[in-house]
Short mmCIF file of C-alpha atoms in Angstrom, two decimals:
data_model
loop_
_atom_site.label_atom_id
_atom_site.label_comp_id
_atom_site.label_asym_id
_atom_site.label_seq_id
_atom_site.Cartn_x
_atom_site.Cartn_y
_atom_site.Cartn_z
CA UNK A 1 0.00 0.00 0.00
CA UNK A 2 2.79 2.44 0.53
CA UNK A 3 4.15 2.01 -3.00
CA UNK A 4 0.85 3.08 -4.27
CA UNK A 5 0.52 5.71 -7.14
CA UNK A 6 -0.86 7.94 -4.69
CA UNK A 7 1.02 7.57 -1.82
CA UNK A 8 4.50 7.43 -4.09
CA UNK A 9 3.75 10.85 -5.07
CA UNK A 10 4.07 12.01 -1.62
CA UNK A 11 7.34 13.47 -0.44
CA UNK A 12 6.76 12.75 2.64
CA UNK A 13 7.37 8.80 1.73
CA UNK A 14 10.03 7.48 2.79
CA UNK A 15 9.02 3.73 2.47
CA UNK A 16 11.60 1.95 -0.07
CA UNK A 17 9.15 2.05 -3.29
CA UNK A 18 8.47 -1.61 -4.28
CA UNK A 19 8.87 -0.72 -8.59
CA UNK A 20 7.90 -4.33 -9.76
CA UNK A 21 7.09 -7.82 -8.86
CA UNK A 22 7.06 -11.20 -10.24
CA UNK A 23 6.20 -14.26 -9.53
CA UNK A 24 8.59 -17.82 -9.16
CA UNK A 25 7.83 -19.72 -12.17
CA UNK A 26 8.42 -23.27 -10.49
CA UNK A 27 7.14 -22.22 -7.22
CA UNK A 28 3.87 -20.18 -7.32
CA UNK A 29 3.62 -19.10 -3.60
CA UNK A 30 6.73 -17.00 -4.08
CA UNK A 31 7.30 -13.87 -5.39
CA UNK A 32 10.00 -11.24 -5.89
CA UNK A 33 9.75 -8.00 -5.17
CA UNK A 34 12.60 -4.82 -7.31
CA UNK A 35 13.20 -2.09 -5.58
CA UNK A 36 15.87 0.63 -6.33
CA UNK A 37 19.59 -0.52 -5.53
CA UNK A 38 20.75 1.92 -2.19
CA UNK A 39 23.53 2.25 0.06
CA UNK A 40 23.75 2.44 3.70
CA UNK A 41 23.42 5.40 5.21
CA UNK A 42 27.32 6.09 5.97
CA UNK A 43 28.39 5.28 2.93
CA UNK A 44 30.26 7.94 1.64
CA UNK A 45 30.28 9.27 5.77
CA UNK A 46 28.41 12.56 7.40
CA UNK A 47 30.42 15.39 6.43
CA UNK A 48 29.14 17.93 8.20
CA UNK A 49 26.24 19.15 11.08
CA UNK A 50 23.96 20.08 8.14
CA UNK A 51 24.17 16.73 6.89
CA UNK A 52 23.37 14.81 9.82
CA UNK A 53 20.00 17.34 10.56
CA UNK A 54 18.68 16.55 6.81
CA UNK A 55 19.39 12.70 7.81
CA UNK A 56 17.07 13.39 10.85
CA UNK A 57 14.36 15.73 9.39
CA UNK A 58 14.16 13.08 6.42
CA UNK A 59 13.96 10.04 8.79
CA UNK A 60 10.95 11.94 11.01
CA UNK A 61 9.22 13.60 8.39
CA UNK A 62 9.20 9.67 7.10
CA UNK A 63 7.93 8.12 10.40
CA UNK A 64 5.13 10.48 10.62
CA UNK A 65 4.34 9.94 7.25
CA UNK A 66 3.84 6.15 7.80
CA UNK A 67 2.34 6.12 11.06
CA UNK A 68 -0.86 8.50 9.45
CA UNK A 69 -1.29 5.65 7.02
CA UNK A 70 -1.57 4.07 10.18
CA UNK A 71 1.76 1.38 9.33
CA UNK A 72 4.33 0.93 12.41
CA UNK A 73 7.81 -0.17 11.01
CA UNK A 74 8.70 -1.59 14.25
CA UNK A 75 12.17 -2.45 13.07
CA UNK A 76 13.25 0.90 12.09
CA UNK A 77 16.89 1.02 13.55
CA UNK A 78 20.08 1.68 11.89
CA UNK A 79 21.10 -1.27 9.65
CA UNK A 80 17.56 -0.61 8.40
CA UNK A 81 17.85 2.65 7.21
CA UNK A 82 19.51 3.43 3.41
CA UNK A 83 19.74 5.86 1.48
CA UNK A 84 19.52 6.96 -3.06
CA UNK A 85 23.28 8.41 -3.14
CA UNK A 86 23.24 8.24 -6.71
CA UNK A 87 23.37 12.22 -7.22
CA UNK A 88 26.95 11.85 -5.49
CA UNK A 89 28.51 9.39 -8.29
CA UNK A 90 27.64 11.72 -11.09
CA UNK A 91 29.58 8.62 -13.09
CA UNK A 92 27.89 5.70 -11.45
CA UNK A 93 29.11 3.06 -8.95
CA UNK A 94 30.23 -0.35 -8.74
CA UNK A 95 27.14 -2.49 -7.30
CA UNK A 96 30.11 -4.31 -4.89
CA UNK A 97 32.41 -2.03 -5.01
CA UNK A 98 30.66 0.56 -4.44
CA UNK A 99 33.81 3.28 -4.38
CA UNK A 100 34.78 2.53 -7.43
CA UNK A 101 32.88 3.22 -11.06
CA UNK A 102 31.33 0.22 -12.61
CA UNK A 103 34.11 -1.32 -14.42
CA UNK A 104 35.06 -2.23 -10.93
CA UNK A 105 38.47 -0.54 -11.34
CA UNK A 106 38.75 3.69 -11.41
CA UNK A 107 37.91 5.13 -8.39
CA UNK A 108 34.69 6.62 -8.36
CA UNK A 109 34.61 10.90 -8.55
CA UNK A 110 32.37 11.93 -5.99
CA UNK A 111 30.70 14.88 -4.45
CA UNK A 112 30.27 16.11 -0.91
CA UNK A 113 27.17 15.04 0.17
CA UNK A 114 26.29 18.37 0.96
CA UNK A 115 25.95 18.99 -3.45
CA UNK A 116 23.85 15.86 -3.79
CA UNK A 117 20.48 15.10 -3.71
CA UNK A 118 20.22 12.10 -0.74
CA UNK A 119 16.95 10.75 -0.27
CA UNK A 120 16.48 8.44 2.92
CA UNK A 121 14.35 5.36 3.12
CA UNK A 122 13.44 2.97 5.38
CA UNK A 123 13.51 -0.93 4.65
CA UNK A 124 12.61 -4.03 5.97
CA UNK A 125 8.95 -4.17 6.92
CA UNK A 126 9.29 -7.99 7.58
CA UNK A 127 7.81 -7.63 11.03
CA UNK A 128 5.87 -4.02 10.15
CA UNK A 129 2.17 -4.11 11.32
CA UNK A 130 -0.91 -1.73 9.40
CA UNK A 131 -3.39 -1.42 12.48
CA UNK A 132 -6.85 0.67 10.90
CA UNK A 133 -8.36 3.45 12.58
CA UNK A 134 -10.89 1.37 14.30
CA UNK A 135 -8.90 -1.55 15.56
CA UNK A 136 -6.68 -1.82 19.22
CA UNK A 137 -3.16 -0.01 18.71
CA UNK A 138 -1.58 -3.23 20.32
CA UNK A 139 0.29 -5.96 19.41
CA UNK A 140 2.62 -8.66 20.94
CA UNK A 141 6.45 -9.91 19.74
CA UNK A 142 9.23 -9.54 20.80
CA UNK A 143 11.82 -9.61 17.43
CA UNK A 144 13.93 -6.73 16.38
CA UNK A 145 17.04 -5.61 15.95
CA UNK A 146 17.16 -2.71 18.88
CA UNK A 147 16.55 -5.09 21.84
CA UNK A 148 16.99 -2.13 24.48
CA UNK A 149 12.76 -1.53 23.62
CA UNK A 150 11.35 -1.77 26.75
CA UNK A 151 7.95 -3.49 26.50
CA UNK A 152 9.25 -5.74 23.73
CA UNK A 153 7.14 -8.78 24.80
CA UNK A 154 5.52 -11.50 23.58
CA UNK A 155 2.72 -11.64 25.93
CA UNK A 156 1.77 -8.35 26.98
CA UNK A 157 0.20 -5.82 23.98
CA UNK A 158 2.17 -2.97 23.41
CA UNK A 159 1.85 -0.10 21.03
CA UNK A 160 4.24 -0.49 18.17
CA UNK A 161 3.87 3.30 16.78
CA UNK A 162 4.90 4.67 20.72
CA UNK A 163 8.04 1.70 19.88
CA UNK A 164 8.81 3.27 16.77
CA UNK A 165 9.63 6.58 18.19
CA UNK A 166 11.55 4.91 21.23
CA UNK A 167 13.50 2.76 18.40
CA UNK A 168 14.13 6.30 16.30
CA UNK A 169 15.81 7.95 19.16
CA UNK A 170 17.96 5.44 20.15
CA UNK A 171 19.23 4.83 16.76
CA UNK A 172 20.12 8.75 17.45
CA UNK A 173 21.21 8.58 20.20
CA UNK A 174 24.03 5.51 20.06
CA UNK A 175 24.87 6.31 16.29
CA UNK A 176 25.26 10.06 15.80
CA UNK A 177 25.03 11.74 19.59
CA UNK A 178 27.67 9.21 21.57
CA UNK A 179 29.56 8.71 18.54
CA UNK A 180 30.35 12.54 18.07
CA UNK A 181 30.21 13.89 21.88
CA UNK A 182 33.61 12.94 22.45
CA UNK A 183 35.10 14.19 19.37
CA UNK A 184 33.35 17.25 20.07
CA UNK A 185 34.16 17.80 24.02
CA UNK A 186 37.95 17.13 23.28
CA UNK A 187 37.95 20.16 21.04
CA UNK A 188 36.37 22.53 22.84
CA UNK A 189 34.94 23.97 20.22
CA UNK A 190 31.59 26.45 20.94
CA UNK A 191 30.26 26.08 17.28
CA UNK A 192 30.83 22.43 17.55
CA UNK A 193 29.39 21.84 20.63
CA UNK A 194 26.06 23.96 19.36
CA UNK A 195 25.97 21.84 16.71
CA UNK A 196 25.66 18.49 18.93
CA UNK A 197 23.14 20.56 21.41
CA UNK A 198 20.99 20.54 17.94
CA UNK A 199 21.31 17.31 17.53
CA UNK A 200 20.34 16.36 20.98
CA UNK A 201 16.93 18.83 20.79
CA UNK A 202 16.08 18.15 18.04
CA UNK A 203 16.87 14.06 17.56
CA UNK A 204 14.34 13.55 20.34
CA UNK A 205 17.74 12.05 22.33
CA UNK A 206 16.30 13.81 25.67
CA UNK A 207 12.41 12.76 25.30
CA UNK A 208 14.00 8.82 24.30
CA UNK A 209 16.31 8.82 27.18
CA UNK A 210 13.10 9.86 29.70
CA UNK A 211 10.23 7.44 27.72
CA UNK A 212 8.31 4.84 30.08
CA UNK A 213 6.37 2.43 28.97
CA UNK A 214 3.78 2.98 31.62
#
């Protein structure tokens, strides 16, 4: 339902579009599914502040987006996060090698990320949930790969789109706050240090670190 016409043509989706599907000639019950080819998220790395607030302005205006269509990803931590980085390789990549152009041998000319046109999507809805307007907001299981979810369970009902937004912010928090504070409190520098106080505000770090489940 997300890679409908209609919802495709939203900006606001940032579901990986599904662009095609066919089914297993010698086994009917299966299907494949093409989607665009995309490359994780670090890969070329965060250059710069600016950078890191698009990531997070792309990744919430996406969550919202899918939780009014009334979809919880459920799952929606790091390693399932990518990205559409073709707009840096204005020459193309190597599929494997991904550095390099695609006769898998001449480095790859690339632009900062900050000249490019990145578009972030999530992926992996394996365990993803669409819960109507008129049915419970609960559901039971307790799979994922951010296990720190507190009312991960799979016998008390939870609310999946409350464990979305827990999932969110600690993806923010471990991967982009603790990995720069460090860096940032050894240099001492004020415009650095605003620039993680940003990230904290407005990353939802402070409202994740305070979130109980009751």
């Amino acid at each position: 339902m997300l890679s409908s016409s209609r919802l495709s043509e939203d900006s606001r989706n940032h579901c990986v579009p599904i662009l095609d599907y066919f089914v297993d000639e010698d086994d009917t019950s299966i299907s494949y599914m093409v989607m665009p080819f995309l490359r994780l998220t670090d890969d070329p790395p965060f250059e710069t502040v600016n950078d890191i607030i698009d990531y997070g302005n792309q990744l919430l205006q996406g969550l919202v987006f899918m939780h009014e269509q009334q979809v919880a990803h459920r799952d929606c931590s790091e390693k399932n996060i990518m990205m559409d980085a073709d707009s840096l390789f204005p020459k193309g990549y190597h599929p494997v090698r991904s550095n390099y152009l695609p006769d898998a041998c001449t480095l790859a000319p690339r632009l900062w990320r900050a000249k490019g046109d990145i578009k972030y999507y999530y992926v992996d809805f394996g365990i993803s949930v669409h819960l109507p307007k008129d049915s419970p907001k609960l559901v039971v299981g307790g799979y994922g790969r951010d296990q720190d979810v507190p009312e991960l369970s799979f016998d008390v009902p939870y609310d999946p789109f409350k464990v979305d937004i827990f999932i969110l912010g600690n993806m923010f928090k471990r991967e982009i706050y603790d990995v720069s504070r460090p860096y940032i409190l050894w240099h001492s520098n004020s415009k650095l240090t605003h620039g993680l106080e940003l990230l904290q505000r407005g990353f939802l770090v402070t409202f994740r670190r305070r979130y109980d489940p009751k």
